[in-house]
Coordinates of C-alpha atoms in Angstrom, one line a residue:
M1 CA -88.3 80.0 30.6
K2 CA -85.5 77.4 30.4
N3 CA -88.0 74.6 30.0
I4 CA -89.7 76.0 27.0
K5 CA -88.1 74.7 23.8
M6 CA -90.5 75.8 21.1
V7 CA -93.3 78.3 20.6
F8 CA -95.9 77.8 17.9
S9 CA -98.1 80.7 16.7
D10 CA -100.9 81.2 14.2
V11 CA -100.3 84.0 11.7
D12 CA -103.5 85.6 10.5
N13 CA -105.2 87.8 13.1
T14 CA -102.7 86.6 15.7
L15 CA -99.2 87.7 14.6
V16 CA -100.4 89.9 11.8
T17 CA -103.6 91.8 10.9
V18 CA -104.5 93.7 7.8
T19 CA -103.6 96.9 9.4
N20 CA -100.6 95.7 11.5
P21 CA -98.0 93.5 9.8
F22 CA -95.3 92.1 12.0
S23 CA -94.9 94.7 14.7
E24 CA -91.6 95.8 16.3
T25 CA -93.0 94.3 19.6
L26 CA -93.4 91.0 17.9
K27 CA -89.9 91.1 16.4
T28 CA -88.5 92.0 19.9
A29 CA -90.4 89.0 21.4
I30 CA -89.0 86.6 18.7
K31 CA -85.5 88.0 19.3
L32 CA -85.9 87.3 23.0
M33 CA -86.9 83.8 22.2
N34 CA -84.0 83.4 19.8
N35 CA -81.6 84.7 22.5
N36 CA -83.0 82.1 25.0
E37 CA -82.7 79.2 22.5
I38 CA -86.5 78.9 22.1
E39 CA -87.6 77.9 18.6
F40 CA -90.3 80.1 17.2
V41 CA -92.5 78.4 14.5
M42 CA -95.2 80.1 12.4
C43 CA -98.3 77.8 11.8
S44 CA -101.1 78.6 9.5
G45 CA -103.8 77.3 7.2
R46 CA -102.0 79.2 4.5
P47 CA -100.1 77.3 1.9
T48 CA -96.5 76.5 2.9
K49 CA -95.0 78.4 0.0
N50 CA -96.7 81.6 1.3
L51 CA -95.4 81.0 4.8
I52 CA -91.9 80.5 3.4
N53 CA -92.1 84.0 1.8
V54 CA -93.3 85.5 5.1
A55 CA -90.5 83.7 7.1
N56 CA -87.8 84.8 4.7
D57 CA -89.0 88.4 5.1
M58 CA -88.7 88.0 8.9
I59 CA -85.2 86.3 8.6
S60 CA -84.0 89.2 6.4
S61 CA -84.9 91.6 9.2
G62 CA -82.6 89.7 11.6
L63 CA -84.8 87.0 13.1
N64 CA -83.9 83.4 13.4
L65 CA -86.6 81.0 12.1
N66 CA -86.0 77.4 11.2
Y67 CA -89.4 75.9 10.5
V68 CA -92.9 76.8 9.3
V69 CA -96.0 74.7 9.4
G70 CA -98.5 75.2 6.6
F71 CA -101.9 73.9 5.4
N72 CA -103.2 73.5 9.0
G73 CA -100.4 71.1 9.9
S74 CA -100.3 69.1 6.6
Q75 CA -96.7 70.3 5.8
V76 CA -93.7 71.2 7.9
Y77 CA -90.9 73.0 6.0
D78 CA -87.3 73.3 7.1
L79 CA -86.1 76.8 6.2
N80 CA -82.4 75.9 6.5
A81 CA -82.5 72.7 4.4
K82 CA -85.1 74.3 2.1
E83 CA -87.2 71.1 2.1
I84 CA -90.5 69.8 3.3
I85 CA -89.9 67.4 6.2
V86 CA -93.5 66.4 6.8
N87 CA -95.9 66.1 3.9
N88 CA -99.3 64.7 5.0
Y89 CA -101.7 65.1 2.1
L90 CA -105.3 63.9 2.1
E91 CA -105.4 60.8 0.0
Q92 CA -107.1 61.1 -3.4
E93 CA -110.2 59.0 -2.3
H94 CA -110.7 61.3 0.7
V95 CA -110.5 64.4 -1.6
E96 CA -113.1 62.8 -3.9
V97 CA -115.5 62.1 -1.0
I98 CA -115.1 65.6 0.4
T99 CA -115.5 67.3 -2.9
E100 CA -118.5 65.1 -3.8
V101 CA -120.3 66.3 -0.6
L102 CA -119.4 69.9 -1.5
E103 CA -120.7 69.5 -5.0
S104 CA -123.9 68.0 -3.8
L105 CA -124.4 71.1 -1.7
N106 CA -123.5 73.4 -4.7
I107 CA -120.5 74.8 -2.7
D108 CA -117.4 75.9 -4.7
Y109 CA -114.1 74.6 -3.4
L110 CA -110.4 74.7 -3.7
T111 CA -107.7 72.0 -3.5
Y112 CA -104.0 72.4 -3.6
F113 CA -101.1 70.5 -5.3
G114 CA -97.6 71.7 -5.5
D115 CA -97.6 75.5 -6.1
D116 CA -101.1 75.5 -7.5
I117 CA -104.6 76.1 -6.3
F118 CA -107.2 74.0 -8.2
A119 CA -110.7 75.5 -8.1
S120 CA -114.0 74.0 -8.9
N121 CA -114.9 77.5 -10.0
P122 CA -111.9 79.7 -10.6
D123 CA -114.1 82.8 -11.1
N124 CA -115.4 82.5 -7.5
E125 CA -114.5 85.6 -5.5
Y126 CA -113.0 83.5 -2.7
A127 CA -110.8 81.6 -5.2
I128 CA -109.5 84.9 -6.6
H129 CA -108.9 86.2 -3.1
E130 CA -107.0 83.0 -2.2
K131 CA -104.8 83.5 -5.3
K132 CA -104.0 87.1 -4.3
L133 CA -103.4 86.2 -0.6
T134 CA -101.2 83.1 -1.3
E135 CA -99.5 84.2 -4.5
L136 CA -100.1 80.7 -5.9
N137 CA -101.3 79.9 -9.5
L138 CA -105.0 79.4 -9.8
E139 CA -106.2 76.7 -12.2
Q140 CA -109.5 75.1 -13.1
L141 CA -109.8 71.7 -11.3
V142 CA -109.9 69.0 -13.9
V143 CA -108.5 65.9 -12.1
K144 CA -108.8 65.4 -8.4
K145 CA -105.4 64.7 -6.7
P146 CA -104.2 64.2 -3.2
S147 CA -104.2 67.6 -1.4
P148 CA -103.0 69.0 1.9
K149 CA -106.5 70.5 2.3
V150 CA -109.8 71.1 0.7
L151 CA -111.3 74.6 1.3
G152 CA -115.1 75.0 0.6

């Protein structure tokens, strides 16, 4: 175990499920990693802001977490410095190409910028679900901007 420096884990349906949020077994495992100087990092397709909230809940229960990785790796957030240390957005022209394909197939989509979700159709049930899940603002997409992900 001494050679392991860091463990990365997905969140949804891996660490937590709808019926089983962070279990005592999981907390014990993370404490064991903490005690052996192994960094535990949550990774997810979720927006970084949402992961920060989850991590802060875990920290308040006595766990040591230093980083979260959000948007499928597009952002790495340092929980101690309270800042994004990696920010790898899709460039605007890539967002435009992806969304043009989705539009040609009549597929609603979401993009993200800051603490907001921008939806091609904010009334879409998946957009509404994403707003509830992530606790981000949901806005009508007007101008396409760089984004950490496009979700169709």
